[in-house]
Short mmCIF file of C-alpha atoms in Angstrom, two decimals:
data_model
loop_
_atom_site.label_atom_id
_atom_site.label_comp_id
_atom_site.label_asym_id
_atom_site.label_seq_id
_atom_site.Cartn_x
_atom_site.Cartn_y
_atom_site.Cartn_z
CA MET A 1 0.00 0.00 0.00
CA ASN A 2 1.22 3.55 -0.69
CA GLU A 3 0.40 6.93 0.77
CA THR A 4 -2.31 7.71 -1.77
CA GLU A 5 -4.22 4.54 -0.82
CA HIS A 6 -4.24 5.41 2.88
CA PRO A 7 -4.59 9.20 2.99
CA GLU A 8 -5.92 9.07 6.53
CA GLY A 9 -2.91 7.15 7.82
CA GLU A 10 0.25 8.41 9.39
CA ALA A 11 2.23 7.90 6.18
CA ALA A 12 0.01 10.38 4.35
CA THR A 13 0.52 13.27 6.83
CA ASP A 14 2.94 15.12 4.57
CA PHE A 15 1.32 14.15 1.25
CA ARG A 16 0.40 17.21 -0.75
CA CYS A 17 -1.93 17.69 -3.69
CA GLY A 18 -3.16 20.71 -5.57
CA TYR A 19 -3.82 22.47 -8.87
CA VAL A 20 -1.06 24.54 -10.47
CA ALA A 21 -1.64 26.90 -13.40
CA LEU A 22 1.13 27.18 -15.99
CA ALA A 23 0.38 30.69 -17.20
CA GLY A 24 2.00 33.08 -19.63
CA ARG A 25 1.77 34.82 -22.95
CA PRO A 26 1.61 32.75 -26.16
CA ASN A 27 4.70 30.84 -27.27
CA VAL A 28 6.79 30.98 -24.08
CA GLY A 29 6.93 27.17 -23.84
CA LYS A 30 4.13 26.33 -21.39
CA SER A 31 3.06 23.18 -23.22
CA THR A 32 6.65 21.97 -23.60
CA LEU A 33 7.13 22.59 -19.87
CA LEU A 34 3.97 20.62 -19.00
CA ASN A 35 5.13 17.66 -21.10
CA ALA A 36 8.57 17.73 -19.48
CA LEU A 37 7.12 17.92 -15.95
CA ILE A 38 4.78 14.94 -16.37
CA GLY A 39 7.14 12.92 -18.58
CA VAL A 40 4.53 12.37 -21.31
CA ARG A 41 3.97 14.27 -24.56
CA LEU A 42 0.41 15.26 -23.67
CA SER A 43 -0.03 18.89 -24.69
CA ILE A 44 0.48 19.65 -28.38
CA VAL A 45 3.47 21.77 -29.34
CA SER A 46 4.48 23.79 -32.38
CA HIS A 47 6.73 26.76 -33.05
CA ARG A 48 3.65 28.91 -33.69
CA PRO A 49 2.17 31.14 -31.00
CA GLN A 50 -1.35 30.36 -29.76
CA THR A 51 -1.06 26.63 -30.42
CA THR A 52 -2.86 25.81 -27.15
CA ARG A 53 -6.57 26.61 -27.32
CA HIS A 54 -7.93 24.52 -24.47
CA ARG A 55 -7.25 23.92 -20.80
CA ILE A 56 -5.14 20.75 -20.49
CA LEU A 57 -4.68 18.96 -17.16
CA GLY A 58 -1.45 17.02 -16.70
CA ILE A 59 -1.06 14.83 -13.61
CA SER A 60 2.28 14.14 -11.93
CA THR A 61 2.18 11.70 -9.00
CA LYS A 62 5.20 11.25 -6.77
CA PRO A 63 5.65 9.65 -3.31
CA GLU A 64 5.52 13.07 -1.66
CA GLY A 65 2.54 14.46 -3.56
CA GLN A 66 0.39 14.84 -6.65
CA ILE A 67 0.73 17.96 -8.78
CA LEU A 68 -2.21 18.76 -11.07
CA TYR A 69 -0.72 21.01 -13.76
CA VAL A 70 -3.17 23.13 -15.74
CA ASP A 71 -1.70 24.20 -19.09
CA THR A 72 -3.56 27.39 -19.97
CA PRO A 73 -3.84 29.06 -23.39
CA GLY A 74 -1.81 32.21 -23.83
CA MET A 75 -4.02 35.27 -23.43
CA HIS A 76 -4.70 37.10 -26.70
CA ARG A 77 -4.62 40.89 -26.62
CA GLY A 78 -7.25 42.68 -28.72
CA ALA A 79 -9.16 39.44 -29.33
CA LYS A 80 -11.69 40.23 -32.07
CA ARG A 81 -13.01 36.79 -32.96
CA ALA A 82 -15.36 34.72 -30.81
CA MET A 83 -12.80 31.89 -30.69
CA ASN A 84 -10.10 34.20 -29.31
CA ARG A 85 -12.49 35.58 -26.71
CA SER A 86 -13.38 32.00 -25.73
CA ILE A 87 -9.69 31.16 -25.36
CA ASN A 88 -9.16 34.22 -23.14
CA ARG A 89 -12.12 33.19 -20.96
CA THR A 90 -10.59 29.72 -20.63
CA ALA A 91 -7.23 31.17 -19.59
CA ARG A 92 -8.80 33.53 -17.04
CA ALA A 93 -11.12 30.87 -15.61
CA ALA A 94 -8.22 28.44 -15.14
CA ILE A 95 -6.28 30.77 -12.86
CA THR A 96 -9.29 31.25 -10.55
CA GLU A 97 -9.43 27.56 -9.70
CA VAL A 98 -5.85 26.76 -8.71
CA ASP A 99 -3.79 26.65 -5.52
CA LEU A 100 -0.66 28.08 -7.14
CA ALA A 101 0.38 29.80 -10.35
CA VAL A 102 3.65 29.48 -12.25
CA GLN A 103 4.13 32.31 -14.71
CA VAL A 104 6.38 31.23 -17.56
CA ILE A 105 8.45 33.82 -19.44
CA GLU A 106 11.34 33.74 -21.88
CA ALA A 107 14.82 34.37 -20.54
CA GLY A 108 15.72 38.05 -20.84
CA ARG A 109 12.27 39.15 -22.07
CA TRP A 110 9.38 40.83 -20.26
CA THR A 111 6.71 42.17 -22.60
CA ASP A 112 3.43 44.03 -22.19
CA GLU A 113 1.70 40.65 -22.56
CA ASP A 114 3.78 39.25 -19.69
CA ALA A 115 2.76 42.25 -17.58
CA ALA A 116 -0.91 41.68 -18.46
CA MET A 117 -0.61 38.05 -17.39
CA TYR A 118 0.97 39.08 -14.09
CA ALA A 119 -1.85 41.56 -13.52
CA ALA A 120 -4.43 38.84 -14.15
CA LEU A 121 -2.72 36.53 -11.66
CA SER A 122 -2.49 39.34 -9.11
CA GLU A 123 -6.27 39.73 -9.21
CA GLN A 124 -6.43 36.42 -7.33
CA LYS A 125 -5.74 37.51 -3.77
CA ASP A 126 -3.39 35.31 -1.72
CA LEU A 127 -2.53 33.16 -4.77
CA PRO A 128 1.16 32.13 -4.55
CA LYS A 129 3.02 33.09 -7.71
CA LEU A 130 6.26 31.50 -8.89
CA LEU A 131 8.26 32.72 -11.86
CA ALA A 132 9.74 30.16 -14.26
CA ILE A 133 12.25 31.72 -16.63
CA ASN A 134 12.29 29.34 -19.58
CA LYS A 135 14.73 28.87 -22.48
CA VAL A 136 17.73 29.81 -20.32
CA ASP A 137 19.82 27.52 -22.54
CA LEU A 138 19.30 30.01 -25.40
CA GLN A 139 20.58 32.96 -23.35
CA LYS A 140 24.17 33.38 -24.51
CA ASP A 141 25.15 36.23 -22.19
CA LYS A 142 24.33 34.96 -18.68
CA THR A 143 25.57 38.17 -17.04
CA ILE A 144 22.46 40.09 -18.12
CA MET A 145 20.14 37.71 -16.26
CA LEU A 146 20.90 38.95 -12.72
CA PRO A 147 20.05 42.64 -13.34
CA PHE A 148 17.08 41.57 -15.49
CA VAL A 149 15.65 39.42 -12.69
CA ALA A 150 16.47 41.97 -9.97
CA ASP A 151 14.59 44.68 -11.86
CA LEU A 152 11.72 42.32 -12.61
CA MET A 153 11.32 41.22 -9.00
CA GLN A 154 11.34 44.80 -7.76
CA LYS A 155 8.44 45.71 -10.05
CA HIS A 156 6.60 42.38 -10.02
CA PRO A 157 7.36 40.45 -6.80
CA PHE A 158 7.05 36.69 -7.16
CA ASP A 159 7.37 34.25 -4.26
CA GLU A 160 10.35 32.58 -5.92
CA VAL A 161 12.22 32.46 -9.24
CA TYR A 162 13.32 29.31 -11.09
CA TYR A 163 15.55 29.03 -14.16
CA VAL A 164 14.51 26.20 -16.48
CA SER A 165 14.86 24.78 -19.94
CA ALA A 166 11.66 22.88 -20.73
CA LEU A 167 13.10 21.61 -24.01
CA LYS A 168 16.16 20.11 -22.30
CA SER A 169 14.40 19.24 -19.00
CA LYS A 170 16.83 21.37 -16.99
CA GLY A 171 15.96 22.93 -13.63
CA LEU A 172 12.70 21.04 -13.28
CA ASP A 173 13.50 19.27 -10.00
CA GLY A 174 13.90 22.57 -8.17
CA LEU A 175 10.69 23.93 -9.66
CA GLU A 176 8.76 20.79 -8.62
CA LYS A 177 10.05 21.02 -5.05
CA GLY A 178 9.09 24.68 -4.88
CA ILE A 179 5.60 23.82 -6.10
CA LEU A 180 5.07 20.84 -3.78
CA LYS A 181 5.97 22.66 -0.58
CA ARG A 182 3.31 25.29 -1.33
CA LEU A 183 0.45 22.86 -2.07
CA PRO A 184 -2.13 21.94 0.58
CA GLN A 185 -1.72 18.75 2.60
CA GLN A 186 -4.44 16.48 1.28
CA PRO A 187 -4.80 13.09 -0.46
CA ALA A 188 -4.42 12.52 -4.18
CA VAL A 189 -7.35 13.38 -6.45
CA TYR A 190 -6.40 10.95 -9.25
CA GLY A 191 -4.95 7.46 -9.44
CA GLU A 192 -1.20 6.94 -9.74
CA ASP A 193 -1.40 5.81 -13.38
CA GLU A 194 -3.59 8.69 -14.62
CA ILE A 195 -1.93 11.46 -16.63
CA THR A 196 -4.92 13.65 -17.59
CA ASP A 197 -8.66 14.12 -17.19
CA ARG A 198 -9.09 14.52 -20.95
CA SER A 199 -10.61 11.76 -23.09
CA GLU A 200 -8.78 9.99 -25.90
CA ARG A 201 -11.36 11.51 -28.24
CA PHE A 202 -10.25 15.03 -27.23
CA LEU A 203 -6.57 14.11 -27.45
CA ALA A 204 -7.05 12.64 -30.93
CA ALA A 205 -8.48 15.94 -32.16
CA GLU A 206 -5.57 17.82 -30.63
CA LEU A 207 -3.00 15.55 -32.28
CA VAL A 208 -4.54 16.16 -35.71
CA ARG A 209 -4.59 19.91 -35.03
CA GLU A 210 -0.94 19.76 -33.99
CA GLN A 211 -0.02 18.56 -37.47
CA LEU A 212 -2.01 21.40 -39.01
CA MET A 213 -0.03 23.85 -36.88
CA VAL A 214 3.28 22.21 -37.79
CA ARG A 215 2.71 21.69 -41.53
CA LEU A 216 0.61 24.57 -42.81
CA ASP A 217 1.99 27.98 -43.72
CA GLN A 218 1.40 31.38 -42.19
CA GLU A 219 -2.14 32.08 -40.96
CA LEU A 220 -3.91 28.99 -42.32
CA PRO A 221 -3.60 26.88 -39.12
CA TYR A 222 -5.60 29.51 -37.22
CA ALA A 223 -8.50 29.09 -39.65
CA THR A 224 -8.75 25.37 -38.89
CA THR A 225 -10.22 23.24 -36.14
CA VAL A 226 -10.78 19.51 -35.74
CA GLU A 227 -13.92 17.58 -34.80
CA ILE A 228 -13.91 13.86 -34.00
CA GLU A 229 -17.00 12.28 -35.54
CA GLN A 230 -16.24 8.73 -34.45
CA PHE A 231 -13.87 7.09 -31.97
CA GLN A 232 -14.36 3.41 -31.25
CA ASP A 233 -12.28 0.38 -30.36
CA ARG A 234 -12.83 -2.39 -32.87
CA PRO A 235 -12.92 -6.09 -31.88
CA ASP A 236 -9.39 -6.49 -33.31
CA GLY A 237 -8.08 -3.96 -30.74
CA ILE A 238 -7.55 -1.15 -33.23
CA ALA A 239 -8.90 2.30 -32.37
CA GLU A 240 -10.85 3.62 -35.34
CA VAL A 241 -10.94 7.41 -35.52
CA HIS A 242 -12.89 9.54 -38.00
CA ALA A 243 -11.99 13.24 -37.90
CA VAL A 244 -13.17 16.32 -39.78
CA ILE A 245 -10.82 19.23 -40.37
CA TRP A 246 -12.95 22.37 -40.60
CA VAL A 247 -11.74 25.38 -42.59
CA GLU A 248 -13.40 28.68 -43.51
CA ARG A 249 -12.94 28.82 -47.30
CA ASP A 250 -12.67 26.52 -50.31
CA GLY A 251 -9.16 27.78 -51.04
CA GLN A 252 -8.07 26.71 -47.57
CA LYS A 253 -9.56 23.26 -48.13
CA ALA A 254 -7.45 22.82 -51.26
CA ILE A 255 -4.28 23.76 -49.37
CA VAL A 256 -4.98 21.33 -46.52
CA ILE A 257 -5.61 18.51 -49.00
CA GLY A 258 -2.57 19.37 -51.16
CA ASP A 259 -1.62 18.13 -54.62
CA GLY A 260 -3.19 14.73 -55.14
CA GLY A 261 -4.05 14.59 -51.43
CA ALA A 262 -0.36 14.55 -50.42
CA GLN A 263 -0.64 17.13 -47.62
CA LEU A 264 -3.68 15.49 -46.03
CA LYS A 265 -1.99 12.09 -46.21
CA ALA A 266 1.13 13.45 -44.46
CA ILE A 267 -1.00 15.10 -41.76
CA GLY A 268 -2.89 11.84 -41.21
CA THR A 269 0.22 9.67 -41.08
CA SER A 270 1.98 11.83 -38.49
CA ALA A 271 -1.17 12.25 -36.38
CA ARG A 272 -1.85 8.51 -36.44
CA LYS A 273 1.68 7.69 -35.27
CA ALA A 274 1.37 10.22 -32.42
CA MET A 275 -1.96 8.67 -31.38
CA GLU A 276 -0.51 5.16 -31.41
CA HIS A 277 2.33 6.32 -29.17
CA LEU A 278 0.01 8.08 -26.71
CA PHE A 279 -2.84 5.54 -26.73
CA GLU A 280 -0.50 2.51 -26.78
CA ARG A 281 -2.42 0.64 -29.47
CA LYS A 282 -2.87 0.62 -33.26
CA VAL A 283 -5.00 3.38 -34.76
CA PHE A 284 -6.95 3.55 -38.02
CA LEU A 285 -7.40 7.26 -38.82
CA LYS A 286 -9.64 8.65 -41.53
CA LEU A 287 -9.67 12.40 -42.29
CA TRP A 288 -12.05 14.68 -44.16
CA VAL A 289 -11.74 18.39 -44.89
CA LYS A 290 -14.95 20.45 -44.86
CA VAL A 291 -15.76 24.14 -45.23
CA ARG A 292 -17.83 26.13 -42.72
CA GLU A 293 -17.53 29.85 -43.30
CA GLY A 294 -17.15 31.89 -40.12
CA TRP A 295 -16.95 28.93 -37.73
CA ALA A 296 -14.55 30.84 -35.46
CA ASP A 297 -17.23 33.53 -34.88
CA ASP A 298 -20.15 31.15 -34.28
CA GLU A 299 -20.69 30.58 -30.53
CA ASN A 300 -22.81 27.46 -31.09
CA LEU A 301 -20.24 25.89 -33.38
CA LEU A 302 -17.46 26.72 -30.94
CA LYS A 303 -19.32 24.83 -28.21
CA ARG A 304 -19.82 21.91 -30.59
CA PHE A 305 -16.10 21.90 -31.37
CA GLY A 306 -15.24 21.77 -27.67
CA TYR A 307 -14.33 25.39 -26.89
CA GLU A 308 -15.17 26.13 -23.26
#
């Protein structure tokens, strides 16, 4: 028996559990950090800003505690479309429901968007705030970091500062310890083997969308979303997934499909392999591309497509 099975026992006295928001402006590496912290590639990642559109829960269970990481979308300034406003609501709602917030920034950079995120976190009275300075491996001149952090802490006091590289999994042990000691003493919420509260259906849609973000040029990925029409386990043990890629115009549909269907085939192949790795079984994936003009401004469609 372990501590999580006997939370009322003496062994569980120091066991801690709580929700932790990974917050920050778009493209600072929050999703990469989540994946590194839980040891599973759960949250989709691309080099494009605003890849994350939904709240993703990642669960890390250790002998001393269970950390429930909430990967939040980056907040969009001047959000004009209904989808962007929905994403901002998701990001703001997430930070009202946590025990601790970790604001993630890029080494050597503090922008107006970073300041807006700090202001949003500060609206939550008595919420502990840690600062995770990410991508420190890319900072060539280390001497500028000390005055940068000193000035930052004077203007925006955090409880503690941690230097990390999410991509290279550096500095994560110290960050985890700093998080754990600030979480409430209480039993685990989830089982030891659980890594998220999201369904495989949701994750399948995200993995297809990841390939759209990675493979399509310029603004096109932002005009797409993915809907899973069917997800079932066949008697032969293969997960059969039918997904629709929604775009806003016929010209976009042609680009997603590509010459002779080559682009759509590449998207499907990569997404299927990612699903098989995450779901730990064979996947049969079938993709369609359909046009729905103005889907990103239709509140009913956004709800149908899973936007909170």
